[in-house]
C-alpha atoms as one frame of an Amber mdcrd trajectory, in Angstrom:
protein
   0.000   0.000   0.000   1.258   3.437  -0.697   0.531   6.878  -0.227  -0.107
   9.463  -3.781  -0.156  12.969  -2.995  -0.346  15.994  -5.503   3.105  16.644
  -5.400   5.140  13.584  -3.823   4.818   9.876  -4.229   5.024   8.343  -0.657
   5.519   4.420   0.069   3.933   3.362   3.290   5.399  -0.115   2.897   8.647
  -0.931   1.653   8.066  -5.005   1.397   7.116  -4.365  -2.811   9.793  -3.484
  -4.136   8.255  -4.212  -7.763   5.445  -1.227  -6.950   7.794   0.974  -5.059
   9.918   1.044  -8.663   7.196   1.669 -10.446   5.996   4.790  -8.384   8.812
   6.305  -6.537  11.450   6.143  -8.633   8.882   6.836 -11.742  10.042  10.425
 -11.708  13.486   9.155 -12.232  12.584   6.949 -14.968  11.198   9.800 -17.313
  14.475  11.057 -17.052  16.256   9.011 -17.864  16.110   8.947 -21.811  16.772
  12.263 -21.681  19.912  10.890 -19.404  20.638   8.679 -21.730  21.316  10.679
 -24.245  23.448  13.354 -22.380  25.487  10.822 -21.064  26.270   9.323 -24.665
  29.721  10.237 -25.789  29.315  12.208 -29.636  30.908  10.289 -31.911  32.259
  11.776 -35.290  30.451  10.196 -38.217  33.446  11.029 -40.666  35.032   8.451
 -38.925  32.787   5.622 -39.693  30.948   5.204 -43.162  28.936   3.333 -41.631
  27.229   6.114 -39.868  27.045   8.146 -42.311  22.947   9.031 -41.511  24.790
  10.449 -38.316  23.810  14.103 -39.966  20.087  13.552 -39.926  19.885  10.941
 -37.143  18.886   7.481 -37.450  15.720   6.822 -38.700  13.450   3.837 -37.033
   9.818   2.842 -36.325   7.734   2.685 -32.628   5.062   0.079 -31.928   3.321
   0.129 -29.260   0.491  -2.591 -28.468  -1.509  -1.636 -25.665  -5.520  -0.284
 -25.222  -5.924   2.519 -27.443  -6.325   4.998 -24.751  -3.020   3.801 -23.343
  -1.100   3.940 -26.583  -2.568   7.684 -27.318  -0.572   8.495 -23.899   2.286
   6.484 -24.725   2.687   8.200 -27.679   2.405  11.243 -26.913   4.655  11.244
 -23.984   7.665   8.121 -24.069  10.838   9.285 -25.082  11.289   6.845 -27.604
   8.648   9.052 -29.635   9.937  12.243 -28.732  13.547  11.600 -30.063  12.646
  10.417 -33.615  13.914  12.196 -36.128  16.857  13.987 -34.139  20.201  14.655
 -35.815  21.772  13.128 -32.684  20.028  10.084 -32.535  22.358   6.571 -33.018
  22.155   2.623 -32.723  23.542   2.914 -29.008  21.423   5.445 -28.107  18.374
   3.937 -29.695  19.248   0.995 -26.904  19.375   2.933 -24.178  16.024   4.508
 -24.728  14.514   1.181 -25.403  15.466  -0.102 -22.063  14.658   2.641 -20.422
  11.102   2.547 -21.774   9.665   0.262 -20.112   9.901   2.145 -16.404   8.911
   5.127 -18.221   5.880   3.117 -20.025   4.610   2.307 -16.206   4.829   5.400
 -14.560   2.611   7.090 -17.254   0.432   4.443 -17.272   0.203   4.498 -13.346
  -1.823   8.101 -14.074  -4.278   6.196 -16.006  -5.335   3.938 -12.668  -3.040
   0.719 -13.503  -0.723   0.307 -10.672   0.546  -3.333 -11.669   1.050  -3.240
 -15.446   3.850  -5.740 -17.385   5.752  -3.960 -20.069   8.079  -4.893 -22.214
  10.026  -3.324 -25.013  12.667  -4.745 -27.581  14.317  -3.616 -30.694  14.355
  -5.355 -34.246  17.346  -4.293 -36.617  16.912  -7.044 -38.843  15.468  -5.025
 -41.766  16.113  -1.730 -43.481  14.778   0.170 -40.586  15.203  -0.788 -36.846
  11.601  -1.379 -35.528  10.804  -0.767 -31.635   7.784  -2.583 -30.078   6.609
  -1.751 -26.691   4.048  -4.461 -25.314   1.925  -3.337 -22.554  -0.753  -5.655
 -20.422  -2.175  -2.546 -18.145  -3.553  -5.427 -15.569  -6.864  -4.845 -13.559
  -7.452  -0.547 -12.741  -7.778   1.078  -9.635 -10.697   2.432  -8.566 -12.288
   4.177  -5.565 -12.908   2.405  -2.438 -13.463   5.563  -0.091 -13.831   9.200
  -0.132 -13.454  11.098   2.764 -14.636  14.898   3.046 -13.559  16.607   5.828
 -14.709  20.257   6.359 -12.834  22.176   8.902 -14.272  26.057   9.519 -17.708
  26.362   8.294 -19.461  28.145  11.510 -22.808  29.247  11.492 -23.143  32.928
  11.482 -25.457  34.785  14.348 -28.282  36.554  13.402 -27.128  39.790  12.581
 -28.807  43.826  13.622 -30.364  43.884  10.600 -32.974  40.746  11.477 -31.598
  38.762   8.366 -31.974  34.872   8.923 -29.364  32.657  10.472 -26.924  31.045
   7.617 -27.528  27.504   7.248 -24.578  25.041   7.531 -22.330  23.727   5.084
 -24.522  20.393   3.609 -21.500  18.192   3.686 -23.643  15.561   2.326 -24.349
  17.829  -0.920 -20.714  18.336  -1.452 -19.903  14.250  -1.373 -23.072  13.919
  -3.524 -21.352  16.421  -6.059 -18.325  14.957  -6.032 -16.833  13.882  -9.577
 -14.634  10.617  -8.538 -17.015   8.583  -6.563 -16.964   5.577  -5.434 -16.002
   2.789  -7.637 -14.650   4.871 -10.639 -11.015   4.091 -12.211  -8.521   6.194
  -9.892  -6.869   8.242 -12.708  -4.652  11.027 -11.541  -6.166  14.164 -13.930
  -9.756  13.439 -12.337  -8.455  12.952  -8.801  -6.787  16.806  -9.353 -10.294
  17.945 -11.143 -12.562  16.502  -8.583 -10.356  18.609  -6.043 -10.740  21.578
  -8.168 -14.440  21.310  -8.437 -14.650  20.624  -5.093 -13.016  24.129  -3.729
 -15.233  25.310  -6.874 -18.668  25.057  -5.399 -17.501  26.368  -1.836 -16.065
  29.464  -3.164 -18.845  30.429  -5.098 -20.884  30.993  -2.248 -20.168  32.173
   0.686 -16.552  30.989   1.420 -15.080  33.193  -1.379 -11.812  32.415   0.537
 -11.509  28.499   1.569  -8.743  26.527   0.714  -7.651  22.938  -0.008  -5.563
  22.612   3.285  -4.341  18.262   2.854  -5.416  15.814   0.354  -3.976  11.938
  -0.292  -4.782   8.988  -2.022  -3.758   5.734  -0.383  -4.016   3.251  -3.155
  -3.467  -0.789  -2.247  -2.361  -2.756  -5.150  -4.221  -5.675  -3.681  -7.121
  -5.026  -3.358  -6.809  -2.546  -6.262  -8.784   0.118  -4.411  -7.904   4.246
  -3.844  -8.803   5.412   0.033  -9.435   9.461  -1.031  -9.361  12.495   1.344
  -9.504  16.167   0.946  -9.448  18.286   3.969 -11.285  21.426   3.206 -11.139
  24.877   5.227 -13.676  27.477   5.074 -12.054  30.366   6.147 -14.233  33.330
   7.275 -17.469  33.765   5.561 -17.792  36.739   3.626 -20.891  39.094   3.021
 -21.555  41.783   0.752 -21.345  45.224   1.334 -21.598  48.434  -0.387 -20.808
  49.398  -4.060 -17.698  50.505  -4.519 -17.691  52.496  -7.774 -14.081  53.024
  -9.897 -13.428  54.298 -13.622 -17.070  56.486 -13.931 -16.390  59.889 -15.321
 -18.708  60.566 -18.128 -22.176  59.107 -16.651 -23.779  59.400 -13.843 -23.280
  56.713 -10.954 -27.477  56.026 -11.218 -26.573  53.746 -13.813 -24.574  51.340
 -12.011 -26.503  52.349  -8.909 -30.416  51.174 -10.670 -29.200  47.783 -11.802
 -27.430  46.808  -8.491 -29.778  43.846  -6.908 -27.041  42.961  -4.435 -28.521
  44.458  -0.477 -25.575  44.999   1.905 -25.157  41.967   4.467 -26.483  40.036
   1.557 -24.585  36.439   2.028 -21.499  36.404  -0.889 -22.271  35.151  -4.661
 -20.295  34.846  -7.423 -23.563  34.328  -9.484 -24.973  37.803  -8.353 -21.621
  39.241  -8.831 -21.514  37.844 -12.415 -25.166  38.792 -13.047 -24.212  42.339
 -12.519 -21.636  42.577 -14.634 -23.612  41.164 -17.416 -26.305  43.674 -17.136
 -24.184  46.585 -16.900 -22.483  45.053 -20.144 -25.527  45.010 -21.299 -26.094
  48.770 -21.115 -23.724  50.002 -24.066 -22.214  52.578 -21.522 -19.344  50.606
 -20.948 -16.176  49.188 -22.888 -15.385  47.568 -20.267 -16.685  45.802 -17.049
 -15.411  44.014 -13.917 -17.579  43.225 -10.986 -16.106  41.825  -7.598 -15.417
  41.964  -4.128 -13.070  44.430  -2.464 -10.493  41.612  -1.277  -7.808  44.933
  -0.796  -8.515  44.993   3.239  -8.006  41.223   3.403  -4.160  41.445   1.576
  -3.694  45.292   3.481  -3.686  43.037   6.552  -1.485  39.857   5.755   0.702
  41.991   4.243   0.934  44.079   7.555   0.990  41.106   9.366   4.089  39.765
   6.626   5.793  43.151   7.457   5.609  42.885  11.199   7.242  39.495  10.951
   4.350  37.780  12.575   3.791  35.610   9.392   0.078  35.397   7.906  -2.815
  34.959  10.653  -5.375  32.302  10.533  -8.497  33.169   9.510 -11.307  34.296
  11.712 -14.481  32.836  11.072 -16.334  33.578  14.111 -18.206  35.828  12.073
 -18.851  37.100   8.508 -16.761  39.632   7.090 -18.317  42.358   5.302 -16.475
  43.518   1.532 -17.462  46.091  -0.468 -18.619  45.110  -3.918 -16.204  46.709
  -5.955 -17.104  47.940  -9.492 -14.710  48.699 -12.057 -15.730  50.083 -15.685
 -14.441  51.340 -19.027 -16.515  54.026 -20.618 -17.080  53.468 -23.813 -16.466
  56.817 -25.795 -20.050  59.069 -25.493 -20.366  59.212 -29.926 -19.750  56.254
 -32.307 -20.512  55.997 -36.091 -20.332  52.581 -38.003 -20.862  51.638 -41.548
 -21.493  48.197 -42.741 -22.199  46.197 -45.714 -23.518  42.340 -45.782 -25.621
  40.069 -47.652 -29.121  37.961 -46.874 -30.487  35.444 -48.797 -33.646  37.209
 -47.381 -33.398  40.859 -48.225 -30.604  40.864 -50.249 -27.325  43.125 -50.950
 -27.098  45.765 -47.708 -25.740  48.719 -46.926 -26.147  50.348 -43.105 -24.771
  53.234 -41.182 -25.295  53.605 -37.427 -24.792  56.018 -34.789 -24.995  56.190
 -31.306 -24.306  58.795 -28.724 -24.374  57.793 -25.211 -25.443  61.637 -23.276
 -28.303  63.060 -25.002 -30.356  64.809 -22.522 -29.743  62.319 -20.179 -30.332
  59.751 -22.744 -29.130  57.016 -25.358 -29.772  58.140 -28.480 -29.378  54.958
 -31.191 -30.024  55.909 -34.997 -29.979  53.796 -38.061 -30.172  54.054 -41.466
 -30.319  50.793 -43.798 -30.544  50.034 -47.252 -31.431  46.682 -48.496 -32.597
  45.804 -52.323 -35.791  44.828 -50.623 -36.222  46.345 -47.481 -34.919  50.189
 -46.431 -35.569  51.813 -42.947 -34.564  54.511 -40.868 -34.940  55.037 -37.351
 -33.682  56.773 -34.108 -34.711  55.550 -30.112 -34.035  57.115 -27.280 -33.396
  54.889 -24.059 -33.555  55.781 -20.360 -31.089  54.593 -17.893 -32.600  51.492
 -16.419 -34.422  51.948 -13.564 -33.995  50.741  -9.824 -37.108  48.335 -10.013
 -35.206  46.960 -13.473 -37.156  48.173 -15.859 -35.899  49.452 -19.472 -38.100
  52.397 -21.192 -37.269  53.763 -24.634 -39.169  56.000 -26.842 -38.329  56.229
 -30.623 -39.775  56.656 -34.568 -38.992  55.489 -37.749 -39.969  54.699 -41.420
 -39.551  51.498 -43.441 -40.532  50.278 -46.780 -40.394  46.826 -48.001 -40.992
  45.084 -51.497 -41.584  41.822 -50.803 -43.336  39.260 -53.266 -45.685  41.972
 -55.287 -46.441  44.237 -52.014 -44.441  47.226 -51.605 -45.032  48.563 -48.002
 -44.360  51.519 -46.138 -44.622  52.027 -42.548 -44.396  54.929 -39.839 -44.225
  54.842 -36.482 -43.750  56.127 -33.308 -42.882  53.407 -30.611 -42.824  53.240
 -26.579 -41.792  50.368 -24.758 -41.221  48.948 -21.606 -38.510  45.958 -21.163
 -37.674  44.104 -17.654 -36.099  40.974 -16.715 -33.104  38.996 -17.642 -31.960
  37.154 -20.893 -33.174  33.731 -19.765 -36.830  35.264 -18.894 -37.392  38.559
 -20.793 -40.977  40.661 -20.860 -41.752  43.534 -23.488 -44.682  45.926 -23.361
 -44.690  47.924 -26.530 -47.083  50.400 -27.764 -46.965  52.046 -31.522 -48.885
  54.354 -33.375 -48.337  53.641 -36.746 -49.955  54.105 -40.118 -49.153  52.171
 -43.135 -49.554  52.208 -47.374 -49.705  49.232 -48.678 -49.456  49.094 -53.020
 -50.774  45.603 -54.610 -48.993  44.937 -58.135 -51.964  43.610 -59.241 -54.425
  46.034 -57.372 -56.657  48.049 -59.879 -55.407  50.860 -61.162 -52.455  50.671
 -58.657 -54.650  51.859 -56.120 -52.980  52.201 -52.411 -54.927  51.404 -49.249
 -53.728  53.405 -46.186 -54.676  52.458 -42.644 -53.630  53.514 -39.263 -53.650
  51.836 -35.781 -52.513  51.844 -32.199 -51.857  48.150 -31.134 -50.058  47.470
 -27.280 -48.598  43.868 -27.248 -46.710  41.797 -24.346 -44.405  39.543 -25.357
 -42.682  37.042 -23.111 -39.018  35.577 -23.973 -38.281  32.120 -21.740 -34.937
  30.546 -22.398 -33.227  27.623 -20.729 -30.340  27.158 -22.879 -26.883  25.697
 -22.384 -25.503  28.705 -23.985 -26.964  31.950 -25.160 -24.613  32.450 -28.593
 -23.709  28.437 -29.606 -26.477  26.474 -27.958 -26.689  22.949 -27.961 -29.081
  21.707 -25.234 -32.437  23.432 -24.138 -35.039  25.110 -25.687 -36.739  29.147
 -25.976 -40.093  30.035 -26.134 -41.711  33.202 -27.185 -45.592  34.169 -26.842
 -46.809  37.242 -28.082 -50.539  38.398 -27.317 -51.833  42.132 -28.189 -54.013
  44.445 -30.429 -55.759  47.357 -30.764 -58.904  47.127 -29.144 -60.015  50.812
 -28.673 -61.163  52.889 -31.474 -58.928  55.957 -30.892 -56.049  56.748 -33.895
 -57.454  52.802 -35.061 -59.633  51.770 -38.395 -60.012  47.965 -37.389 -59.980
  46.737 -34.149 -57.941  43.306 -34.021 -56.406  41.046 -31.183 -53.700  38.629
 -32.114 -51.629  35.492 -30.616 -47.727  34.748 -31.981 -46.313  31.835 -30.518
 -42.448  30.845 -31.511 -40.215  27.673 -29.800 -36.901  26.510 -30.745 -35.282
  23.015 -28.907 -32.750  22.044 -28.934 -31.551  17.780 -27.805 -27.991  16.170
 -28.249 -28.146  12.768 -30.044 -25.168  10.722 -29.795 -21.361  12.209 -28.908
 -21.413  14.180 -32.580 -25.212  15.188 -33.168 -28.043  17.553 -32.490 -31.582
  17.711 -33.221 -33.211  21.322 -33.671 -36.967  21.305 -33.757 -38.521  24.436
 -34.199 -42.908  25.700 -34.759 -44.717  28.873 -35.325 -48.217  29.493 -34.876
 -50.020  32.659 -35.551 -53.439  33.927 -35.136 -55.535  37.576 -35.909 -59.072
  37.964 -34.982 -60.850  40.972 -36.525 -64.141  41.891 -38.301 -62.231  43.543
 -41.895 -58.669  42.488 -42.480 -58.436  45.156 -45.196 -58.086  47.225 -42.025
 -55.270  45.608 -40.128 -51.345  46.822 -40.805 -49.794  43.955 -42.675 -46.949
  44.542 -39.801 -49.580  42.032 -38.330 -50.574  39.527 -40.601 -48.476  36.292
 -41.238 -46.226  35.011 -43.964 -43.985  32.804 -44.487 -40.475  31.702 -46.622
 -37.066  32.083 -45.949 -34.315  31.625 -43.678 -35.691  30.586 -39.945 -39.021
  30.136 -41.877 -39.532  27.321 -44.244 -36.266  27.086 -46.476 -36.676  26.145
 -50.465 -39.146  29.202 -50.811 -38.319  33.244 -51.115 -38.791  35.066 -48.197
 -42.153  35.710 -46.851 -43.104  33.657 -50.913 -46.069  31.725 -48.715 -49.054
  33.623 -47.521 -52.610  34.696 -49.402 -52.117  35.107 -52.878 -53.599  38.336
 -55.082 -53.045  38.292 -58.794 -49.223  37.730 -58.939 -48.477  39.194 -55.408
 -48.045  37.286 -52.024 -49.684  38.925 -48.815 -50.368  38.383 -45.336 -53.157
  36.295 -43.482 -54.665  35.716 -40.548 -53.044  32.896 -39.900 -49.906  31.042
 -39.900 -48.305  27.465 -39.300 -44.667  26.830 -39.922 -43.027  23.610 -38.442
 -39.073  22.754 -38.835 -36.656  19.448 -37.908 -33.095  19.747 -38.448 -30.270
  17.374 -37.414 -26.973  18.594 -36.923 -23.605  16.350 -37.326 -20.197  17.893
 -36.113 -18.167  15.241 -37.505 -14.960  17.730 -36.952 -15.705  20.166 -34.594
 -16.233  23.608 -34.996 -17.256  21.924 -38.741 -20.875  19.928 -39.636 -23.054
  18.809 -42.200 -27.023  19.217 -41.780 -29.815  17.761 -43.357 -33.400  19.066
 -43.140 -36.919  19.395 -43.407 -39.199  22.239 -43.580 -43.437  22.982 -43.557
 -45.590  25.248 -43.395 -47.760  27.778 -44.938 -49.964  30.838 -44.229 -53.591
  31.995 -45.106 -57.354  33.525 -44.527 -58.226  29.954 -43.330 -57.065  27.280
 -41.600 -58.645  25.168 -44.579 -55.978  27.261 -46.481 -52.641  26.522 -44.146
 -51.864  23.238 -46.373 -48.525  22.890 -45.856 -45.703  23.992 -48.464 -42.571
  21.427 -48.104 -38.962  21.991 -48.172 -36.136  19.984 -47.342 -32.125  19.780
 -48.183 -28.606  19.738 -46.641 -26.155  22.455 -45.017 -22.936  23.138 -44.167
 -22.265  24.315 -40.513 -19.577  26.023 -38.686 -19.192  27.164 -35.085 -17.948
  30.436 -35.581 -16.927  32.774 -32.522 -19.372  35.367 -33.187 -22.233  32.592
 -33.408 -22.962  29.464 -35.800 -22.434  29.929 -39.317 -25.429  27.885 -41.873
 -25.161  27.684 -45.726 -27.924  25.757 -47.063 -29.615  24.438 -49.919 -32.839
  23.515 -49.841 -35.574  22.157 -52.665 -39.260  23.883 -52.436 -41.606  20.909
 -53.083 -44.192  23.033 -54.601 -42.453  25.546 -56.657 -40.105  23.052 -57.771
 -36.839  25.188 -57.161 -33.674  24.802 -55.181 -32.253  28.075 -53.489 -29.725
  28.452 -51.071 -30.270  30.047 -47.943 -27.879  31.839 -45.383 -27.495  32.932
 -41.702 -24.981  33.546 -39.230 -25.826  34.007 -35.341 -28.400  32.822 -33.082
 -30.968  35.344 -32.427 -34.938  34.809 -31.237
């Protein structure tokens, strides 16, 4: 039985000598090629034809027969693979290594849980090219027989002045339950470091921002083939939060920082409420940069006192919480910035855009766009306020847009307010617009234009439970809409309608994902000549129902395509990364929109994509085949957006 700590190999008894080779002196043994070859007098290949390959070294061929994820290490690591191809590299030397090999072979393979493997290693010069086979039999693994969790510090905090409730103690049953080498797994040597890693992990995300791994040892028996674990844990003092601490704010007031701060002084430490702050004032635009944290400068101001006294560093006192501040440091981003842009859609078309945004402006951001597309143009300007304290996001803003889409050329006004609160994985929208709209029929008689004008207020909800918000893999979002204009005031036709969007997202196999994704769509009113086409459903496209034009599907008039009342659109897609960040993705698409539900027969589409995990989002080039116009187009997107 013997000892195996992080950093030293211990023998607790010295009756096997065959294991105590193997481990203690394993160091020694991956040495000792490069030893080997140090040691090697240089010999002068002028004065021996025979070596005349001297100059480029001698040339020969590893084998190594052994489980494949042993060989990968072996591989990757022996010295006999290493030195191949080096100019120094002889016959004699070649020897050395291979006898050499098999100690090293052992102690790599000891990290991999097999204490008591036989390896052997020879050397064939028989042919052209000397040939070196290594033979391992890795014997029966190591695994866990006990872990042992010992949590030293951890007190209970008293209910403080301010009435808050008493912390609960550390669950040391939740921690063993977490743990990621349990009982009965192989004992290999980079999860025994990770499980200690996650371990210290969880305790410092909460609470015990400070605790520290203080022992840890693995007594392994090469009997019984079993690991005895244990990690001895301290908490060190628990830490709450305190007050913002604000650093780098020049330009903007501190009400900005100040109205998204959920974190109450005394409230228990949290690197997740940390973290969620900095995203949201990320979030804001204001800032370049942004670093969210607590204050640890008081803690190192005293051990470095303490260091400068001579009295050495002082144990921690966790007799009660210590209070930091949360400190906040940010980059302002500069108060005016232009862009210009050009791009492509398989949607809209060739595009031009030019944006500008200025940070101050009375108080407020000011965002403007102007955009160009060969079917779509808009321009538009919003003013936001600074979020408020309660969390909520208010903006205020106008624009125009016309589109050409399908035989309908549309152009809309509007002035827009809206009301945002929430997070990114559960988002909520109150919007109200006054718009009015001309719409132009190709086919219309005479080219007549019908104008109409309306004041609809819709709430949308956003739910997402993704594994990640930009390349997501597992999970699913959902997105309800439900809204109108129900009072006659600035309004020809009253109308209510329902919008409901999901994407999900499920791994299949170690290479695969399946993407299912449905729209359903739904307007109630008494004369749908009167309701903005904003609000009526079509469908076509990228993210719609690929193999048909954008927004192609919907009610047909003469030669033109325009909106109904309702709208069905269904989607399964199955993703292969057969080399990662690069796939291949077949598909199949449905769905239609009409006056009817009689009329929503489906319109098919199906094909195959390329896919690439790009770092701004995933990349899709497809090309898909519209059952019922008979064509093939090719679609294309970059991002994940809903």
């Amino acid at each position: 039985m013997f000892s195996a700590r992080p950093d030293q190999i211990t023998a607790l008894t010295p009756a096997r000598p065959r294991i105590l080779a193997q481990i203690v002196l394993g160091v020694n043994a991956l040495c000792l090629g490069a030893g080997a070859l140090a040691q090697a007098p240089a010999q002068d290949p002028a004065r021996d034809p025979a070596q005349a390959e001297a100059k480029t070294g001698l040339n020969y061929d590893v084998r190594i027969d052994a489980p494949r994820n042993l060989r990968e290490l072996l591989e990757n690591n022996l010295d006999l693979m290493r030195w191949r191809g080096n100019a120094r590299m002889d016959l004699e030397q070649l020897q050395r290594l291979v006898r050499v090999a098999p100690e090293q072979a052992k102690t790599l393979i000891a990290t991999e849980g097999y204490y008591s493997p036989q390896v052997s290693a020879g050397l064939d010069t028989s042919g052209a090219r000397p040939v070196v086979r290594v033979i391992v039999e890795p014997g029966q693994a190591v695994t866990v027989g006990d872990v042992d969790i010992e949590l030293r510090g951890f007190a209970v905090a008293d209910k403080g002045t301010d009435h808050r409730t008493v912390t609960a103690p550390m669950d040391a049953a939740a921690l063993r339950n977490r743990w990621t080498l349990p009982v009965g797994a192989r004992f290999r040597t980079a999860d025994w470091e990770g499980a200690k890693r996650g371990l210290l992990r969880q305790v410092t995300q909460t609470r015990f921002p400070r605790a520290q791994l203080l022992d840890s040892s693995a007594t392994v028996d090469p009997d019984s083939h079993r690991a005895l674990l244990k990690v001895v844990l301290d908490s060190g003092p628990e830490v709450r939060l305190g007050q913002l601490k604000i650093e780098g704010l020049k330009r903007y007031p501190a009400s900005i920082i100040t109205n998204l701060n959920q974190i109450r002084p005394g409230d228990e430490y949290s690197e997740a409420a940390l973290q969620a702050l900095q995203g949201r004032l990320q979030d804001t635009g204001y800032f370049g940069g942004v670093e969210v944290s607590a204050d640890m400068s008081s803690v190192l101001n005293e051990q470095v006192s303490d260091l400068n006294q001579g009295d050495g560093p002082k144990p921690a006192d966790a007799s009660g919480p210590t209070t930091l501040p949360v400190l906040v440091r940010v980059t302002e981003n500069k108060r005016k910035n232009l862009s210009l842009g050009v791009g492509f859609s398989t949607n809209t078309g060739a595009r031009t855009q030019a944006n500008y945004d200025d940070l101050y402006v009375f108080g407020k951001r000011m965002k403007s766009s102007l955009l160009y597309e060969q079917k779509q143009q808009s321009a538009r300007t919003d003013f936001y306020w600074p979020t408020t304290s309660n969390g909520y996001s208010n903006s205020l803003g106008g624009g125009f847009k016309r589109e050409d889409l399908e035989g309908q050329i549309t152009r809309t006004t509007d002035i827009t307010a809206k009301r945002s609160w929430g997070s990114p994985l559960l988002e909520r929208t109150l919007t109200l617009a006054a718009l009015t709209e001309q719409v132009t029929i190709d086919d219309a008689v005479n080219g007549e234009t019908t104008r109409v004008k309306s004041l609809p207020l819709t709430f949308s909800i956003t739910k997402r439970a993704l594994d990640s918000l930009v390349q997501p893999t597992r999970g699913y979002v959902a997105n309800a809409q439900i809204g109108g204009a129900l009072l006659p005031v600035l309004t020809d036709e009253k109308f209510v309608r329902l919008y409901l969007h999901g994407v999900g997202y499920k791994p299949l196999g170690p290479s695969g994902t399946l993407i299912v994704r449905g729209e359903f769509g739904a307007v109630g009113s008494g004369d749908k000549a009167g309701v903005p086409s904003t609000f009526l459903f079509r469908a076509g496209g990228d993210g719609s129902v690929r193999g048909y034009a954008y927004q192609e599907l919907g009610v047909p008039v003469g030669t033109a395509t325009t909106g109904g009342r309702y709208l069905f659109t269904a989607s399964a897609e199955y993703d292969w990364w057969f080399k990662p960040p690069y796939g291949a993705a077949i598909f199949y698409d449905a769905g239609n929109a009409g006056d009817n539900f009689s009329d929503l027969k489906p319109k098919v589409g199906y094909g195959v994509g390329a896919r690439w995990r790009s770092p701004v989002g995933p990349l899709a080039v497809d090309v898909a085949y519209g059952q019922a116009v008979k064509k093939v187009r090719l679609h294309f997107s970059l991002g994940f957006s809903f």
